[in-house]
Structures are given as structure tokens and as C-alpha cells.
mmCIF file of C-alpha atoms in Angstrom:
data_model
loop_
_atom_site.group_PDB
_atom_site.id
_atom_site.type_symbol
_atom_site.label_atom_id
_atom_site.label_comp_id
_atom_site.label_asym_id
_atom_site.label_seq_id
_atom_site.Cartn_x
_atom_site.Cartn_y
_atom_site.Cartn_z
ATOM 1 C CA UNK H 131 -13.055 -8.173 -8.563
ATOM 2 C CA UNK H 132 -10.288 -6.948 -6.265
ATOM 3 C CA UNK H 133 -11.462 -4.495 -3.605
ATOM 4 C CA UNK H 134 -9.129 -1.939 -2.050
ATOM 5 C CA UNK H 135 -10.116 0.132 0.980
ATOM 6 C CA UNK H 136 -8.578 3.571 1.557
ATOM 7 C CA UNK H 137 -10.254 5.212 4.528
ATOM 8 C CA UNK H 138 -7.896 8.210 4.339
ATOM 9 C CA UNK H 139 -7.728 9.038 0.626
ATOM 10 C CA UNK H 140 -5.619 11.958 -0.538
ATOM 11 C CA UNK H 141 -4.713 14.174 -3.442
ATOM 12 C CA UNK H 142 -1.002 13.546 -3.927
ATOM 13 C CA UNK H 143 0.818 16.671 -5.073
ATOM 14 C CA UNK H 144 4.473 16.457 -6.097
ATOM 15 C CA UNK H 145 6.719 19.493 -6.523
ATOM 16 C CA UNK H 146 10.122 19.197 -8.171
ATOM 17 C CA UNK H 147 12.777 21.773 -7.264
ATOM 18 C CA UNK H 148 16.399 22.052 -8.318
ATOM 19 C CA UNK H 149 17.666 21.865 -4.726
ATOM 20 C CA UNK H 150 15.628 21.937 -1.504
ATOM 21 C CA UNK H 151 17.048 24.298 1.125
ATOM 22 C CA UNK H 152 15.451 25.125 4.483
ATOM 23 C CA UNK H 153 14.384 28.755 5.053
ATOM 24 C CA UNK H 154 14.665 29.550 1.314
ATOM 25 C CA UNK H 155 12.311 30.418 -1.519
ATOM 26 C CA UNK H 156 12.148 27.833 -4.323
ATOM 27 C CA UNK H 157 11.122 27.899 -7.965
ATOM 28 C CA UNK H 158 9.122 24.763 -8.776
ATOM 29 C CA UNK H 159 10.095 23.171 -12.092
ATOM 30 C CA UNK H 160 7.209 20.678 -12.292
ATOM 31 C CA UNK H 161 3.928 19.960 -10.474
ATOM 32 C CA UNK H 162 1.970 16.696 -10.696
ATOM 33 C CA UNK H 163 -1.326 15.705 -9.041
ATOM 34 C CA UNK H 164 -2.920 12.287 -8.776
ATOM 35 C CA UNK H 165 -5.396 10.351 -6.611
ATOM 36 C CA UNK H 166 -3.582 9.070 -3.555
ATOM 37 C CA UNK H 167 -3.783 7.098 -0.365
ATOM 38 C CA UNK H 168 -2.308 3.607 -0.219
ATOM 39 C CA UNK H 169 -5.332 1.702 -1.499
ATOM 40 C CA UNK H 170 -5.768 3.989 -4.503
ATOM 41 C CA UNK H 171 -2.079 3.589 -5.316
ATOM 42 C CA UNK H 172 -2.467 -0.191 -5.114
ATOM 43 C CA UNK H 173 -5.535 -0.068 -7.367
ATOM 44 C CA UNK H 174 -3.741 1.956 -10.025
ATOM 45 C CA UNK H 175 -0.930 -0.637 -10.235
ATOM 46 C CA UNK H 176 -3.401 -3.533 -10.309
ATOM 47 C CA UNK H 177 -5.308 -1.889 -13.151
ATOM 48 C CA UNK H 178 -2.042 -1.449 -15.072
ATOM 49 C CA UNK H 179 -1.515 -5.200 -14.654
ATOM 50 C CA UNK H 180 -4.929 -5.861 -16.213
ATOM 51 C CA UNK H 181 -7.041 -6.531 -13.120
ATOM 52 C CA UNK H 182 -10.500 -5.122 -12.400
ATOM 53 C CA UNK H 183 -10.402 -3.136 -9.167
ATOM 54 C CA UNK H 184 -13.036 -1.375 -7.091
ATOM 55 C CA UNK H 185 -11.882 1.325 -4.687
ATOM 56 C CA UNK H 186 -13.808 2.369 -1.621
ATOM 57 C CA UNK H 187 -13.224 4.630 1.355
ATOM 58 C CA UNK H 188 -14.059 8.272 2.008
ATOM 59 C CA UNK H 189 -13.850 11.430 -0.067
ATOM 60 C CA UNK H 190 -15.068 14.958 0.565
ATOM 61 C CA UNK H 191 -14.863 18.637 -0.324
ATOM 62 C CA UNK H 192 -13.206 20.229 -3.345
ATOM 63 C CA UNK H 193 -10.082 18.086 -2.963
ATOM 64 C CA UNK H 194 -12.202 14.949 -2.891
ATOM 65 C CA UNK H 195 -13.930 15.984 -6.115
ATOM 66 C CA UNK H 196 -10.545 16.357 -7.803
ATOM 67 C CA UNK H 197 -9.558 12.873 -6.587
ATOM 68 C CA UNK H 198 -12.715 11.355 -8.069
ATOM 69 C CA UNK H 199 -12.350 13.265 -11.324
ATOM 70 C CA UNK H 200 -8.817 11.919 -11.705
ATOM 71 C CA UNK H 201 -10.002 8.372 -10.954
ATOM 72 C CA UNK H 202 -12.366 8.470 -13.935
ATOM 73 C CA UNK H 203 -9.303 8.559 -16.165
ATOM 74 C CA UNK H 204 -7.849 5.299 -14.807
ATOM 75 C CA UNK H 205 -9.057 2.342 -16.942
ATOM 76 C CA UNK H 206 -10.047 -0.703 -14.912
ATOM 77 C CA UNK H 207 -10.713 1.179 -11.662
ATOM 78 C CA UNK H 208 -14.309 1.497 -10.389
ATOM 79 C CA UNK H 209 -15.029 4.346 -7.954
ATOM 80 C CA UNK H 210 -17.117 3.266 -4.936
ATOM 81 C CA UNK H 211 -15.899 6.016 -2.580
ATOM 82 C CA UNK H 212 -18.386 7.391 -0.054
ATOM 83 C CA UNK H 213 -18.918 11.102 0.638
ATOM 84 C CA UNK H 214 -18.054 12.745 3.959
ATOM 85 C CA UNK H 215 -18.735 16.290 5.118
ATOM 86 C CA UNK H 216 -15.044 17.055 5.694
ATOM 87 C CA UNK H 217 -12.419 17.715 3.024
ATOM 88 C CA UNK H 218 -10.112 15.028 1.651
ATOM 89 C CA UNK H 219 -6.511 15.630 2.687
ATOM 90 C CA UNK H 220 -3.569 16.572 0.518
ATOM 91 C CA UNK H 221 -0.105 15.067 0.663
ATOM 92 C CA UNK H 222 2.794 17.218 -0.520
ATOM 93 C CA UNK H 223 6.012 15.657 -1.803
ATOM 94 C CA UNK H 224 8.954 17.927 -2.597
ATOM 95 C CA UNK H 225 11.575 16.236 -4.771
ATOM 96 C CA UNK H 226 15.120 17.586 -4.669
ATOM 97 C CA UNK H 227 16.346 17.068 -8.246
ATOM 98 C CA UNK H 228 19.980 17.411 -7.200
ATOM 99 C CA UNK H 229 19.963 14.582 -4.635
ATOM 100 C CA UNK H 230 16.807 12.690 -5.577
ATOM 101 C CA UNK H 231 15.607 12.920 -1.960
ATOM 102 C CA UNK H 232 11.920 13.487 -1.214
ATOM 103 C CA UNK H 233 10.421 15.509 1.644
ATOM 104 C CA UNK H 234 6.863 14.451 2.483
ATOM 105 C CA UNK H 235 4.117 16.492 4.197
ATOM 106 C CA UNK H 236 0.920 14.576 5.036
ATOM 107 C CA UNK H 237 -2.285 16.242 6.229
ATOM 108 C CA UNK H 238 -4.359 14.321 8.813
ATOM 109 C CA UNK H 239 -7.567 13.895 6.798
ATOM 110 C CA UNK H 240 -11.232 14.766 7.465
ATOM 111 C CA UNK H 241 -13.042 13.878 10.679
ATOM 112 C CA UNK H 242 -15.468 11.034 9.957
ATOM 113 C CA UNK H 243 -18.782 11.126 11.850
ATOM 114 C CA UNK H 244 -20.393 8.022 13.424
ATOM 115 C CA UNK H 245 -23.150 8.097 10.785
ATOM 116 C CA UNK H 246 -20.583 8.261 7.986
ATOM 117 C CA UNK H 247 -18.683 5.332 9.476
ATOM 118 C CA UNK H 248 -21.895 3.274 9.748
ATOM 119 C CA UNK H 249 -22.736 4.029 6.106
ATOM 120 C CA UNK H 250 -19.294 2.869 5.052
ATOM 121 C CA UNK H 251 -19.596 -0.422 6.932
ATOM 122 C CA UNK H 252 -22.891 -1.186 5.176
ATOM 123 C CA UNK H 253 -21.423 -0.346 1.761
ATOM 124 C CA UNK H 254 -18.319 -2.436 2.508
ATOM 125 C CA UNK H 255 -20.396 -5.494 3.387
ATOM 126 C CA UNK H 256 -22.268 -5.142 0.077
ATOM 127 C CA UNK H 257 -19.010 -4.864 -1.900
ATOM 128 C CA UNK H 258 -17.586 -7.996 -0.254
ATOM 129 C CA UNK H 259 -20.293 -10.055 -1.960
ATOM 130 C CA UNK H 260 -18.510 -9.675 -5.320
ATOM 131 C CA UNK H 261 -14.892 -9.408 -4.128
ATOM 132 C CA UNK H 262 -12.251 -12.082 -4.716
ATOM 133 C CA UNK H 263 -9.832 -10.427 -2.258
ATOM 134 C CA UNK H 264 -9.788 -7.220 -0.222
ATOM 135 C CA UNK H 265 -6.864 -4.983 0.750
ATOM 136 C CA UNK H 266 -7.195 -2.672 3.768
ATOM 137 C CA UNK H 267 -4.616 0.061 3.315
ATOM 138 C CA UNK H 268 -3.200 3.093 5.042
ATOM 139 C CA UNK H 269 -3.897 5.327 7.996
ATOM 140 C CA UNK H 270 -7.213 5.934 9.745
ATOM 141 C CA UNK H 271 -8.729 9.419 9.454
ATOM 142 C CA UNK H 272 -9.882 11.203 12.619
ATOM 143 C CA UNK H 273 -13.183 9.861 13.946
ATOM 144 C CA UNK H 274 -12.726 6.298 12.694
ATOM 145 C CA UNK H 275 -12.328 3.817 15.600
ATOM 146 C CA UNK H 276 -8.776 2.598 16.116
ATOM 147 C CA UNK H 277 -10.067 -0.978 15.884
ATOM 148 C CA UNK H 278 -11.754 -0.312 12.540
ATOM 149 C CA UNK H 279 -9.549 -2.628 10.517
ATOM 150 C CA UNK H 280 -10.110 -5.485 12.959
ATOM 151 C CA UNK H 281 -13.865 -5.191 12.369
ATOM 152 C CA UNK H 282 -13.424 -5.013 8.591
ATOM 153 C CA UNK H 283 -11.181 -8.104 8.697
ATOM 154 C CA UNK H 284 -13.821 -10.039 10.626
ATOM 155 C CA UNK H 285 -16.465 -9.018 8.060
ATOM 156 C CA UNK H 286 -14.249 -10.198 5.197
ATOM 157 C CA UNK H 287 -13.567 -13.511 6.905
ATOM 158 C CA UNK H 288 -17.288 -14.015 7.513
ATOM 159 C CA UNK H 289 -17.813 -13.476 3.777
ATOM 160 C CA UNK H 290 -14.931 -15.909 3.041
ATOM 161 C CA UNK H 291 -12.934 -13.201 1.250
ATOM 162 C CA UNK H 292 -9.129 -13.266 1.777
ATOM 163 C CA UNK H 293 -7.855 -10.031 3.307
ATOM 164 C CA UNK H 294 -4.507 -8.220 3.193
ATOM 165 C CA UNK H 295 -3.764 -5.555 5.809
ATOM 166 C CA UNK H 296 -1.233 -2.778 5.192
ATOM 167 C CA UNK H 297 -1.219 -0.238 8.007
ATOM 168 C CA UNK H 298 0.852 0.676 11.061
ATOM 169 C CA UNK H 299 0.807 1.432 14.782
ATOM 170 C CA UNK H 300 -2.207 0.614 16.919
ATOM 171 C CA UNK H 301 -4.395 -0.021 13.864
ATOM 172 C CA UNK H 302 -1.949 -2.766 12.822
ATOM 173 C CA UNK H 303 -1.719 -4.240 16.314
ATOM 174 C CA UNK H 304 -5.480 -4.539 16.636
ATOM 175 C CA UNK H 305 -5.894 -5.675 13.053
ATOM 176 C CA UNK H 306 -3.406 -8.534 13.445
ATOM 177 C CA UNK H 307 -5.436 -9.880 16.360
ATOM 178 C CA UNK H 308 -8.388 -10.326 13.959
ATOM 179 C CA UNK H 309 -6.264 -12.840 12.005
ATOM 180 C CA UNK H 310 -5.849 -11.365 8.498
ATOM 181 C CA UNK H 311 -4.578 -13.636 5.749
ATOM 182 C CA UNK H 312 -1.606 -11.366 4.931
ATOM 183 C CA UNK H 313 0.010 -8.333 6.521
ATOM 184 C CA UNK H 314 2.635 -6.265 4.697
ATOM 185 C CA UNK H 315 4.554 -4.062 7.149
ATOM 186 C CA UNK H 316 7.880 -2.388 6.496
ATOM 187 C CA UNK H 317 10.802 -3.046 8.838
ATOM 188 C CA UNK H 318 9.990 -0.153 11.191
ATOM 189 C CA UNK H 319 6.285 -1.049 11.392
ATOM 190 C CA UNK H 320 7.160 -4.686 12.072
ATOM 191 C CA UNK H 321 9.592 -3.701 14.830
ATOM 192 C CA UNK H 322 6.978 -1.432 16.420
ATOM 193 C CA UNK H 323 4.455 -4.276 16.353
ATOM 194 C CA UNK H 324 6.726 -6.968 17.800
ATOM 195 C CA UNK H 325 9.513 -5.133 19.626
ATOM 196 C CA UNK H 326 12.122 -7.027 17.574
ATOM 197 C CA UNK H 327 14.471 -5.485 15.005
ATOM 198 C CA UNK H 328 15.563 -8.896 13.692
ATOM 199 C CA UNK H 329 13.326 -9.411 10.609
ATOM 200 C CA UNK H 330 12.882 -13.190 10.713
ATOM 201 C CA UNK H 331 12.177 -13.261 14.437
ATOM 202 C CA UNK H 332 9.772 -10.336 14.074
ATOM 203 C CA UNK H 333 7.846 -11.898 11.185
ATOM 204 C CA UNK H 334 7.470 -15.154 13.109
ATOM 205 C CA UNK H 335 6.234 -13.233 16.142
ATOM 206 C CA UNK H 336 3.693 -11.351 13.990
ATOM 207 C CA UNK H 337 2.332 -14.712 12.832
ATOM 208 C CA UNK H 338 1.967 -15.844 16.429
ATOM 209 C CA UNK H 339 -0.034 -12.672 17.078
ATOM 210 C CA UNK H 340 -2.585 -13.673 14.453
ATOM 211 C CA UNK H 341 -1.388 -12.984 10.886
ATOM 212 C CA UNK H 342 -1.506 -16.085 8.696
ATOM 213 C CA UNK H 343 1.256 -14.758 6.437
ATOM 214 C CA UNK H 344 3.691 -11.868 6.946
ATOM 215 C CA UNK H 345 5.441 -10.198 4.018
ATOM 216 C CA UNK H 346 7.908 -7.613 5.316
ATOM 217 C CA UNK H 347 9.423 -4.849 3.187
ATOM 218 C CA UNK H 348 13.108 -4.607 4.068
ATOM 219 C CA UNK H 349 14.139 -1.733 1.798
ATOM 220 C CA UNK H 350 17.193 -2.596 -0.281
ATOM 221 C CA UNK H 351 17.077 -6.166 1.068
ATOM 222 C CA UNK H 352 13.745 -6.747 -0.671
ATOM 223 C CA UNK H 353 10.830 -8.759 0.718
ATOM 224 C CA UNK H 354 10.794 -11.436 3.403
ATOM 225 C CA UNK H 355 7.748 -13.724 3.472
ATOM 226 C CA UNK H 356 6.904 -16.098 6.299
ATOM 227 C CA UNK H 357 3.920 -18.263 5.361
ATOM 228 C CA UNK H 358 2.364 -21.555 6.497
ATOM 229 C CA UNK H 359 4.150 -23.199 3.539
ATOM 230 C CA UNK H 360 7.623 -21.842 4.232
ATOM 231 C CA UNK H 361 9.937 -18.817 4.140
ATOM 232 C CA UNK H 362 11.252 -16.920 1.139
ATOM 233 C CA UNK H 363 13.278 -13.771 0.587
ATOM 234 C CA UNK H 364 13.209 -11.869 -2.706
ATOM 235 C CA UNK H 365 15.898 -9.287 -3.424
ATOM 236 C CA UNK H 366 15.915 -6.624 -6.152
ATOM 237 C CA UNK H 367 18.327 -7.061 -9.054
ATOM 238 C CA UNK H 368 20.490 -4.050 -8.280
ATOM 239 C CA UNK H 369 21.081 -1.287 -5.774
ATOM 240 C CA UNK H 370 18.276 1.163 -6.456
ATOM 241 C CA UNK H 371 18.489 4.929 -6.644
ATOM 242 C CA UNK H 372 15.314 6.967 -6.872
ATOM 243 C CA UNK H 373 12.097 7.857 -5.103
ATOM 244 C CA UNK H 374 10.645 5.114 -2.874
ATOM 245 C CA UNK H 375 7.218 6.810 -2.717
ATOM 246 C CA UNK H 376 4.605 4.205 -3.641
ATOM 247 C CA UNK H 377 7.063 1.306 -3.792
ATOM 248 C CA UNK H 378 5.370 -0.498 -0.899
ATOM 249 C CA UNK H 379 1.966 -0.030 -2.538
ATOM 250 C CA UNK H 380 3.315 -1.508 -5.775
ATOM 251 C CA UNK H 381 4.518 -4.517 -3.781
ATOM 252 C CA UNK H 382 1.031 -4.951 -2.297
ATOM 253 C CA UNK H 383 -0.431 -4.886 -5.810
ATOM 254 C CA UNK H 384 2.017 -7.597 -6.839
ATOM 255 C CA UNK H 385 1.006 -9.769 -3.894
ATOM 256 C CA UNK H 386 -2.715 -9.308 -4.566
ATOM 257 C CA UNK H 387 -2.422 -10.050 -8.271
ATOM 258 C CA UNK H 388 -0.396 -13.164 -7.504
ATOM 259 C CA UNK H 389 -3.011 -14.298 -4.997
ATOM 260 C CA UNK H 390 -5.980 -13.984 -7.380
ATOM 261 C CA UNK H 391 -3.954 -15.648 -10.155
ATOM 262 C CA UNK H 392 -3.075 -18.474 -7.718
ATOM 263 C CA UNK H 393 0.658 -18.113 -8.294
ATOM 264 C CA UNK H 394 3.082 -19.939 -5.973
ATOM 265 C CA UNK H 395 4.714 -17.767 -3.320
ATOM 266 C CA UNK H 396 8.107 -17.404 -5.063
ATOM 267 C CA UNK H 397 6.358 -16.010 -8.164
ATOM 268 C CA UNK H 398 4.220 -13.645 -6.078
ATOM 269 C CA UNK H 399 7.318 -12.301 -4.353
ATOM 270 C CA UNK H 400 9.206 -11.972 -7.623
ATOM 271 C CA UNK H 401 6.376 -9.899 -9.092
ATOM 272 C CA UNK H 402 5.993 -7.758 -5.976
ATOM 273 C CA UNK H 403 9.733 -7.066 -5.778
ATOM 274 C CA UNK H 404 10.031 -6.218 -9.475
ATOM 275 C CA UNK H 405 7.067 -3.831 -9.297
ATOM 276 C CA UNK H 406 8.475 -2.168 -6.201
ATOM 277 C CA UNK H 407 11.908 -1.749 -7.788
ATOM 278 C CA UNK H 408 10.455 -0.365 -11.019
ATOM 279 C CA UNK H 409 8.493 2.172 -8.982
ATOM 280 C CA UNK H 410 11.599 3.352 -7.123
ATOM 281 C CA UNK H 411 13.529 4.089 -10.323
ATOM 282 C CA UNK H 412 10.584 5.711 -12.120
ATOM 283 C CA UNK H 413 10.938 9.476 -12.734
ATOM 284 C CA UNK H 414 7.295 9.935 -11.620
ATOM 285 C CA UNK H 415 6.632 9.116 -7.971
ATOM 286 C CA UNK H 416 4.411 6.080 -7.471
ATOM 287 C CA UNK H 417 4.366 5.036 -11.147
ATOM 288 C CA UNK H 418 6.249 2.276 -12.964
ATOM 289 C CA UNK H 419 7.495 1.700 -16.473
ATOM 290 C CA UNK H 420 6.291 -1.587 -17.937
ATOM 291 C CA UNK H 421 9.552 -2.341 -19.761
ATOM 292 C CA UNK H 422 11.605 -1.700 -16.612
ATOM 293 C CA UNK H 423 9.271 -3.909 -14.581
ATOM 294 C CA UNK H 424 9.588 -6.766 -17.067
ATOM 295 C CA UNK H 425 13.378 -6.400 -17.100
ATOM 296 C CA UNK H 426 13.510 -6.562 -13.296
ATOM 297 C CA UNK H 427 11.084 -9.494 -13.287
ATOM 298 C CA UNK H 428 13.757 -11.658 -14.902
ATOM 299 C CA UNK H 429 16.465 -10.537 -12.482
ATOM 300 C CA UNK H 430 14.870 -10.759 -9.030
ATOM 301 C CA UNK H 431 16.551 -13.392 -6.852
ATOM 302 C CA UNK H 432 14.371 -15.546 -4.585
ATOM 303 C CA UNK H 433 15.913 -17.744 -1.912
ATOM 304 C CA UNK H 434 13.822 -20.294 -0.069
ATOM 305 C CA UNK H 435 13.813 -22.171 3.170
ATOM 306 C CA UNK H 436 10.650 -24.255 2.971
ATOM 307 C CA UNK H 437 9.788 -25.336 6.496
ATOM 308 C CA UNK H 438 6.787 -25.463 8.784
ATOM 309 C CA UNK H 439 7.073 -21.755 9.559
#
């Protein structure tokens, strides 16, 4: 079982408008809602790939009930979310149909009490007993200690469960020090962590800070992986136009599925890049078309420099 942790779950709401203009009234042409937060997005892609996934984290209030109701309709995903007294946040995406650009509005999330955090830690330790890998994803809601991911990484390592960390800012800095197996920052998050805007130098520095493997999302340049076995870069098959919402989460799902299937790193990166690209070009934010994914899978280019990284 793959376990994904989303401490700050959300109800993702997407509005489509003909053209987004500041200070104007807009007629919405389409509204979609789905369970959100990075770990839930990852789980949905993993389930589409045929993997069994358990999701945990926090949910609360009327919005949280909608999130859980929507999860029941996702085959292969098991809901192990814990209740909190506050209300689950909403994220609002407004898609400009004319340009394809997306404007994102993210609420902060509910305040988690110390008792709620303690209950989560106990539940998490129980779930680790049957997990083959765990992904810790996204932002921390108010009330959760900034070093939360570092503690969860140490628990996973004590249970001998590989752990992937996908977060940013101080939560990433502290999490890296706990020595996760994989981190998956984007270029800006990696630069904030290391102070370097040169991707290869920054990924190597992140490994020195504690991450065993660093897989950096470089936008149109694809994925750069620096591992104990070597370095690889995977690039998408074409210049992509579309909505990048959820593309990073699709890449994480590709990496996790490749890990549990024991694929070599070039194949993991090929899958992650193809999934990410298929998500960008999908008309529905955060989703991917299977045929498009399989087409891209055969066209991703992977270059290698196998060294003692």
C-alpha cells in the first residue's frame, strides 16, 4: 500500500471564464469541484495507474465532508483522513479560456489543535505498519509545528518505510535535515532551500543537506534527478501549452509508482515526466488522459551522466 499524507487538504474549485479581467464581473462557463491538496492529487493519479493508495491528513466542516464524499468515488483510494474542529480550506482556480492562464486563490486551512496533532501522529504510526512507501505532501495548516515533516520522516525511517517529501519553505528545510529518501522541489523551492539558482549545483547542495535523492521540477526543461547512482535529466517531448495545475503532483505519483515497481531511475523519470506533461495539456486541471500519457511515454528524452553524485 502507498500512503500519502496531506495535512492541508482542500476542495479544489475551478471556474472557467471567457477572459479574466480585473475589476470586472464575469460569467462562469463551467465549474468543477474535486478533492484537493497535493497528497490527494498524487493518490488520484496513483489509483489511475492501478496502485492501491491510502490517504491521510485532516478534514473538517462542511467542506471536509464534500472532500470525503468525492473521495468515495475514486476507485483504489482508501480514506483514512482524521477529523478536525475547523473547516477544510477551499482553493479557487480561475481559468482564462482566451489565454489558458490560471489565477489561483488558496485559503490557509483550519487551525489544528495539539490534541488533533497528537491523534494524527498515532494514526500515522499505525498506517506505516502496512505502507510500502509514504509521500508527505504540501503545506502545513495553522497549528501544526513547522518541524512536523521532520518528525514524520523520522517515524517512517524507524519503520523502514521509504519517504518522499514534497513541500516548500521552512517545512522543506527542516524536513531535509531528517534525511528523506527523495525530495521533489520545483526550481523556486530548490533555490529558496539552497540559495543557488543553478539547478545542478542546487540539487547537489540539497543532497549534502540530507536528502538521499533530489528530483527537481524545472518546468519546460523537465525533471533533473541527482541520486546516489548518478544524474539524469528527462525532458518532455514538446513545448507544452496548458494548465500546469497538478503537474508536479502527477510527477510525484510517477516517481512513487516507479519506486514500488522497482524501476530503474531513467524509467521512473520517463514515467513522471510523461504524466506531468499529460496533466499540463489536459482540458481538466490536475487530470490526465491515458492515451496522451502513453503517447508522451514513448517520446520523453532522458539523458544520463552516471557518476558518484
